[in-house]
Amino acid sequence: MNVRSTESIQSCVKSLDRSDILVNNAGLYLLGPVSDLQLDDTRNLFEVNVFSQLAVTQAFLPLLLGSPRAMIVNNISSGSPAALPFQGTYKASKAALAMYSASLRLELQPFGTDLRTGMVHSNLVENHAGRDDKLRLPATSIYAPAAHIGEKFMRYGIAVKSEPADVWAKGTVGDILKKNPPPLIWRGGSA
């Protein structure tokens, strides 16, 4: 479904008779110094990484309330609590989702689980890295004198071993389907 479209979300909800587990997994990645990011790109990031998660959760909640095994899983970066250069806006969006998810757990106990995903070999980073225009510092950047270092960091980040997606998925599903799933699930490289 298109998580930015109310019609798409409602269409998905209407196609189901019931729902036991909702996994909010949609997400965008945005790199760059906070001082250089375009506000429209930042708004788009928060729209997908935070506000769409709220919209999907609210839409699915009536179905979930009818399930004896209801669970809401929000996929939050394992790195959300840690600041890194050129990842401030991405991390801020994930930290916002973490706080929303923690509040949701209190309000809908025991529905909520945070999935703190580390590095997983997926298309998230590759989709972003494939957009060379998003991995260049503007000529006006305060970091322009050291652009070669900043751009290298934006392309390659910190050397962290990625976990294969199928290994991550199998472990995650196993954790979610436990009789008493944990409120925090840590999966992926360096999680």
PDB file of C-alpha atoms in Angstrom:
ATOM      1  CA  MET A   1       0.000   0.000   0.000  1.00  0.00           C
ATOM      2  CA  ASN A   2       1.050   3.592  -0.388  1.00  0.00           C
ATOM      3  CA  VAL A   3       1.456   4.706   3.230  1.00  0.00           C
ATOM      4  CA  ARG A   4       1.176   8.361   2.194  1.00  0.00           C
ATOM      5  CA  SER A   5      -2.281   7.823   0.706  1.00  0.00           C
ATOM      6  CA  THR A   6      -5.344   7.702   2.954  1.00  0.00           C
ATOM      7  CA  GLU A   7      -7.268   6.012   0.135  1.00  0.00           C
ATOM      8  CA  SER A   8      -4.619   3.303  -0.260  1.00  0.00           C
ATOM      9  CA  ILE A   9      -4.518   2.647   3.487  1.00  0.00           C
ATOM     10  CA  GLN A  10      -8.333   2.482   3.739  1.00  0.00           C
ATOM     11  CA  SER A  11      -8.514   0.186   0.708  1.00  0.00           C
ATOM     12  CA  CYS A  12      -6.088  -2.210   2.366  1.00  0.00           C
ATOM     13  CA  VAL A  13      -8.002  -2.157   5.655  1.00  0.00           C
ATOM     14  CA  LYS A  14     -11.326  -2.787   3.862  1.00  0.00           C
ATOM     15  CA  SER A  15      -9.839  -5.810   2.062  1.00  0.00           C
ATOM     16  CA  LEU A  16      -9.268  -7.602   5.388  1.00  0.00           C
ATOM     17  CA  ASP A  17     -11.715  -9.307   7.710  1.00  0.00           C
ATOM     18  CA  ARG A  18      -9.233  -9.281  10.594  1.00  0.00           C
ATOM     19  CA  SER A  19      -5.647  -8.487  11.465  1.00  0.00           C
ATOM     20  CA  ASP A  20      -3.467  -9.985  14.183  1.00  0.00           C
ATOM     21  CA  ILE A  21      -0.173  -8.250  13.509  1.00  0.00           C
ATOM     22  CA  LEU A  22       0.592  -4.884  11.967  1.00  0.00           C
ATOM     23  CA  VAL A  23       4.207  -4.269  10.955  1.00  0.00           C
ATOM     24  CA  ASN A  24       5.013  -0.646  10.166  1.00  0.00           C
ATOM     25  CA  ASN A  25       8.057  -1.120   7.953  1.00  0.00           C
ATOM     26  CA  ALA A  26       7.938   1.709   5.409  1.00  0.00           C
ATOM     27  CA  GLY A  27      10.848   4.092   5.611  1.00  0.00           C
ATOM     28  CA  LEU A  28      13.079   6.559   3.844  1.00  0.00           C
ATOM     29  CA  TYR A  29      16.759   7.345   4.300  1.00  0.00           C
ATOM     30  CA  LEU A  30      18.240  10.827   4.096  1.00  0.00           C
ATOM     31  CA  LEU A  31      21.870  11.783   4.551  1.00  0.00           C
ATOM     32  CA  GLY A  32      23.639  15.094   4.756  1.00  0.00           C
ATOM     33  CA  PRO A  33      24.606  17.806   7.187  1.00  0.00           C
ATOM     34  CA  VAL A  34      21.580  19.308   8.907  1.00  0.00           C
ATOM     35  CA  SER A  35      22.800  22.715   7.718  1.00  0.00           C
ATOM     36  CA  ASP A  36      22.559  21.641   4.046  1.00  0.00           C
ATOM     37  CA  LEU A  37      19.381  19.541   3.879  1.00  0.00           C
ATOM     38  CA  GLN A  38      16.418  20.820   1.902  1.00  0.00           C
ATOM     39  CA  LEU A  39      13.383  21.384   4.112  1.00  0.00           C
ATOM     40  CA  ASP A  40      11.090  19.652   1.594  1.00  0.00           C
ATOM     41  CA  ASP A  41      13.281  16.510   1.726  1.00  0.00           C
ATOM     42  CA  THR A  42      13.186  16.610   5.531  1.00  0.00           C
ATOM     43  CA  ARG A  43       9.388  17.001   5.585  1.00  0.00           C
ATOM     44  CA  ASN A  44       9.055  14.064   3.177  1.00  0.00           C
ATOM     45  CA  LEU A  45      11.278  11.939   5.418  1.00  0.00           C
ATOM     46  CA  PHE A  46       9.166  12.687   8.504  1.00  0.00           C
ATOM     47  CA  GLU A  47       5.978  12.153   6.490  1.00  0.00           C
ATOM     48  CA  VAL A  48       7.005   8.585   5.656  1.00  0.00           C
ATOM     49  CA  ASN A  49       9.044   7.651   8.741  1.00  0.00           C
ATOM     50  CA  VAL A  50       6.693   9.086  11.366  1.00  0.00           C
ATOM     51  CA  PHE A  51       3.309  10.426  10.220  1.00  0.00           C
ATOM     52  CA  SER A  52       2.458   7.564   7.855  1.00  0.00           C
ATOM     53  CA  GLN A  53       3.147   5.084  10.667  1.00  0.00           C
ATOM     54  CA  LEU A  54       0.578   6.891  12.804  1.00  0.00           C
ATOM     55  CA  ALA A  55      -1.957   6.932   9.950  1.00  0.00           C
ATOM     56  CA  VAL A  56      -1.546   3.210   9.251  1.00  0.00           C
ATOM     57  CA  THR A  57      -1.740   2.320  12.953  1.00  0.00           C
ATOM     58  CA  GLN A  58      -4.922   4.357  13.455  1.00  0.00           C
ATOM     59  CA  ALA A  59      -6.529   2.788  10.383  1.00  0.00           C
ATOM     60  CA  PHE A  60      -5.712  -0.790  11.427  1.00  0.00           C
ATOM     61  CA  LEU A  61      -6.504  -0.372  15.117  1.00  0.00           C
ATOM     62  CA  PRO A  62     -10.204  -1.394  14.860  1.00  0.00           C
ATOM     63  CA  LEU A  63      -9.174  -4.679  13.204  1.00  0.00           C
ATOM     64  CA  LEU A  64      -6.426  -5.279  15.749  1.00  0.00           C
ATOM     65  CA  LEU A  65      -8.709  -4.648  18.729  1.00  0.00           C
ATOM     66  CA  GLY A  66     -10.786  -7.626  17.604  1.00  0.00           C
ATOM     67  CA  SER A  67      -7.832 -10.010  17.729  1.00  0.00           C
ATOM     68  CA  PRO A  68      -6.850 -11.999  20.819  1.00  0.00           C
ATOM     69  CA  ARG A  69      -3.200 -11.892  19.656  1.00  0.00           C
ATOM     70  CA  ALA A  70      -2.959  -8.316  18.396  1.00  0.00           C
ATOM     71  CA  MET A  71       0.468  -6.801  17.961  1.00  0.00           C
ATOM     72  CA  ILE A  72       1.822  -3.596  16.445  1.00  0.00           C
ATOM     73  CA  VAL A  73       5.480  -3.754  15.408  1.00  0.00           C
ATOM     74  CA  ASN A  74       7.238  -0.505  14.485  1.00  0.00           C
ATOM     75  CA  ASN A  75      10.515  -0.954  12.622  1.00  0.00           C
ATOM     76  CA  ILE A  76      12.841   1.561  14.231  1.00  0.00           C
ATOM     77  CA  SER A  77      16.542   1.886  13.542  1.00  0.00           C
ATOM     78  CA  SER A  78      18.769   0.372  16.219  1.00  0.00           C
ATOM     79  CA  GLY A  79      20.869   3.499  15.849  1.00  0.00           C
ATOM     80  CA  SER A  80      18.041   5.916  16.674  1.00  0.00           C
ATOM     81  CA  PRO A  81      19.452   6.790  20.117  1.00  0.00           C
ATOM     82  CA  ALA A  82      22.955   7.536  18.764  1.00  0.00           C
ATOM     83  CA  ALA A  83      23.954  10.695  16.942  1.00  0.00           C
ATOM     84  CA  LEU A  84      26.184  10.414  13.882  1.00  0.00           C
ATOM     85  CA  PRO A  85      27.374  13.163  11.559  1.00  0.00           C
ATOM     86  CA  PHE A  86      25.299  13.645   8.404  1.00  0.00           C
ATOM     87  CA  GLN A  87      22.518  11.380   9.727  1.00  0.00           C
ATOM     88  CA  GLY A  88      20.834  13.837  12.099  1.00  0.00           C
ATOM     89  CA  THR A  89      17.546  14.174  10.256  1.00  0.00           C
ATOM     90  CA  TYR A  90      17.199  10.442   9.568  1.00  0.00           C
ATOM     91  CA  LYS A  91      18.010   9.641  13.192  1.00  0.00           C
ATOM     92  CA  ALA A  92      15.606  12.348  14.420  1.00  0.00           C
ATOM     93  CA  SER A  93      12.769  10.754  12.424  1.00  0.00           C
ATOM     94  CA  LYS A  94      13.544   7.331  13.889  1.00  0.00           C
ATOM     95  CA  ALA A  95      13.833   8.775  17.402  1.00  0.00           C
ATOM     96  CA  ALA A  96      10.410  10.385  16.946  1.00  0.00           C
ATOM     97  CA  LEU A  97       8.988   7.020  15.868  1.00  0.00           C
ATOM     98  CA  ALA A  98      10.631   5.374  18.902  1.00  0.00           C
ATOM     99  CA  MET A  99       8.929   7.835  21.267  1.00  0.00           C
ATOM    100  CA  TYR A 100       5.597   7.401  19.485  1.00  0.00           C
ATOM    101  CA  SER A 101       6.002   3.635  19.734  1.00  0.00           C
ATOM    102  CA  ALA A 102       6.881   3.756  23.447  1.00  0.00           C
ATOM    103  CA  SER A 103       3.765   5.850  24.106  1.00  0.00           C
ATOM    104  CA  LEU A 104       1.691   3.432  22.034  1.00  0.00           C
ATOM    105  CA  ARG A 105       2.970   0.557  24.182  1.00  0.00           C
ATOM    106  CA  LEU A 106       1.754   2.350  27.310  1.00  0.00           C
ATOM    107  CA  GLU A 107      -1.626   3.222  25.820  1.00  0.00           C
ATOM    108  CA  LEU A 108      -2.323  -0.140  24.170  1.00  0.00           C
ATOM    109  CA  GLN A 109      -0.368  -2.483  26.377  1.00  0.00           C
ATOM    110  CA  PRO A 110       0.628  -5.186  25.433  1.00  0.00           C
ATOM    111  CA  PHE A 111       0.180  -4.444  21.706  1.00  0.00           C
ATOM    112  CA  GLY A 112       3.388  -2.624  20.906  1.00  0.00           C
ATOM    113  CA  THR A 113       6.806  -3.959  20.042  1.00  0.00           C
ATOM    114  CA  ASP A 114       9.774  -1.956  18.801  1.00  0.00           C
ATOM    115  CA  LEU A 115      11.854  -3.662  16.174  1.00  0.00           C
ATOM    116  CA  ARG A 116      15.302  -2.075  16.468  1.00  0.00           C
ATOM    117  CA  THR A 117      16.847  -3.022  13.159  1.00  0.00           C
ATOM    118  CA  GLY A 118      20.570  -2.697  12.578  1.00  0.00           C
ATOM    119  CA  MET A 119      22.222  -3.113   9.207  1.00  0.00           C
ATOM    120  CA  VAL A 120      20.319  -5.450   6.905  1.00  0.00           C
ATOM    121  CA  HIS A 121      21.204  -5.961   3.286  1.00  0.00           C
ATOM    122  CA  SER A 122      18.136  -4.351   1.729  1.00  0.00           C
ATOM    123  CA  ASN A 123      17.456  -1.741  -0.892  1.00  0.00           C
ATOM    124  CA  LEU A 124      17.085   1.162   1.583  1.00  0.00           C
ATOM    125  CA  VAL A 125      20.693   2.337   1.473  1.00  0.00           C
ATOM    126  CA  GLU A 126      21.226   1.277  -2.152  1.00  0.00           C
ATOM    127  CA  ASN A 127      18.183   3.273  -3.288  1.00  0.00           C
ATOM    128  CA  HIS A 128      19.565   6.330  -1.570  1.00  0.00           C
ATOM    129  CA  ALA A 129      23.189   5.711  -2.609  1.00  0.00           C
ATOM    130  CA  GLY A 130      22.072   5.313  -6.214  1.00  0.00           C
ATOM    131  CA  ARG A 131      20.994   8.961  -6.199  1.00  0.00           C
ATOM    132  CA  ASP A 132      24.336  10.647  -6.620  1.00  0.00           C
ATOM    133  CA  ASP A 133      22.749  14.105  -6.290  1.00  0.00           C
ATOM    134  CA  LYS A 134      21.818  13.214  -2.693  1.00  0.00           C
ATOM    135  CA  LEU A 135      25.390  12.219  -1.860  1.00  0.00           C
ATOM    136  CA  ARG A 136      27.077  15.471  -2.820  1.00  0.00           C
ATOM    137  CA  LEU A 137      27.555  18.447  -0.580  1.00  0.00           C
ATOM    138  CA  PRO A 138      26.467  21.756  -2.079  1.00  0.00           C
ATOM    139  CA  ALA A 139      29.226  24.180  -3.039  1.00  0.00           C
ATOM    140  CA  THR A 140      27.848  26.545  -0.389  1.00  0.00           C
ATOM    141  CA  SER A 141      28.163  23.959   2.402  1.00  0.00           C
ATOM    142  CA  ILE A 142      30.224  24.868   5.427  1.00  0.00           C
ATOM    143  CA  TYR A 143      31.812  21.445   4.832  1.00  0.00           C
ATOM    144  CA  ALA A 144      32.795  22.237   1.214  1.00  0.00           C
ATOM    145  CA  PRO A 145      36.532  22.493   2.029  1.00  0.00           C
ATOM    146  CA  ALA A 146      36.420  18.860   3.200  1.00  0.00           C
ATOM    147  CA  ALA A 147      33.719  17.657   0.788  1.00  0.00           C
ATOM    148  CA  HIS A 148      35.737  14.626  -0.271  1.00  0.00           C
ATOM    149  CA  ILE A 149      35.716  13.339   3.323  1.00  0.00           C
ATOM    150  CA  GLY A 150      32.043  14.162   3.984  1.00  0.00           C
ATOM    151  CA  GLU A 151      30.862  12.655   0.703  1.00  0.00           C
ATOM    152  CA  LYS A 152      32.899   9.497   1.326  1.00  0.00           C
ATOM    153  CA  PHE A 153      31.220   9.156   4.741  1.00  0.00           C
ATOM    154  CA  MET A 154      27.795   9.705   3.149  1.00  0.00           C
ATOM    155  CA  ARG A 155      28.484   6.961   0.575  1.00  0.00           C
ATOM    156  CA  TYR A 156      30.073   4.369   2.825  1.00  0.00           C
ATOM    157  CA  GLY A 157      29.229   5.376   6.398  1.00  0.00           C
ATOM    158  CA  ILE A 158      30.700   3.372   9.210  1.00  0.00           C
ATOM    159  CA  ALA A 159      31.911  -0.112   8.366  1.00  0.00           C
ATOM    160  CA  VAL A 160      29.205  -2.352   9.818  1.00  0.00           C
ATOM    161  CA  LYS A 161      28.511  -5.851   8.642  1.00  0.00           C
ATOM    162  CA  SER A 162      25.037  -6.232   7.158  1.00  0.00           C
ATOM    163  CA  GLU A 163      22.868  -9.211   7.927  1.00  0.00           C
ATOM    164  CA  PRO A 164      21.207 -10.955   4.956  1.00  0.00           C
ATOM    165  CA  ALA A 165      17.538  -9.969   4.680  1.00  0.00           C
ATOM    166  CA  ASP A 166      16.301 -13.568   4.883  1.00  0.00           C
ATOM    167  CA  VAL A 167      18.247 -14.194   8.120  1.00  0.00           C
ATOM    168  CA  TRP A 168      16.903 -10.946   9.600  1.00  0.00           C
ATOM    169  CA  ALA A 169      13.338 -11.811   8.529  1.00  0.00           C
ATOM    170  CA  LYS A 170      13.445 -15.355   9.942  1.00  0.00           C
ATOM    171  CA  GLY A 171      14.780 -14.142  13.304  1.00  0.00           C
ATOM    172  CA  THR A 172      12.328 -11.236  13.446  1.00  0.00           C
ATOM    173  CA  VAL A 173       9.298 -13.400  12.663  1.00  0.00           C
ATOM    174  CA  GLY A 174      10.458 -15.933  15.273  1.00  0.00           C
ATOM    175  CA  ASP A 175      10.660 -13.170  17.892  1.00  0.00           C
ATOM    176  CA  ILE A 176       7.272 -11.686  16.970  1.00  0.00           C
ATOM    177  CA  LEU A 177       5.503 -15.046  17.086  1.00  0.00           C
ATOM    178  CA  LYS A 178       6.805 -16.017  20.536  1.00  0.00           C
ATOM    179  CA  LYS A 179       4.121 -16.637  23.131  1.00  0.00           C
ATOM    180  CA  ASN A 180       5.351 -13.572  25.043  1.00  0.00           C
ATOM    181  CA  PRO A 181       7.222 -11.433  22.521  1.00  0.00           C
ATOM    182  CA  PRO A 182       9.674  -8.922  23.956  1.00  0.00           C
ATOM    183  CA  PRO A 183       8.810  -5.190  23.872  1.00  0.00           C
ATOM    184  CA  LEU A 184      12.134  -4.550  22.121  1.00  0.00           C
ATOM    185  CA  ILE A 185      13.537  -6.785  19.399  1.00  0.00           C
ATOM    186  CA  TRP A 186      17.134  -6.179  18.317  1.00  0.00           C
ATOM    187  CA  ARG A 187      17.991  -7.659  14.905  1.00  0.00           C
ATOM    188  CA  GLY A 188      20.477  -6.924  12.131  1.00  0.00           C
ATOM    189  CA  GLY A 189      24.182  -6.136  11.942  1.00  0.00           C
ATOM    190  CA  SER A 190      25.490  -4.237  14.989  1.00  0.00           C
ATOM    191  CA  ALA A 191      22.030  -4.087  16.580  1.00  0.00           C
TER     192      ALA A 191
END
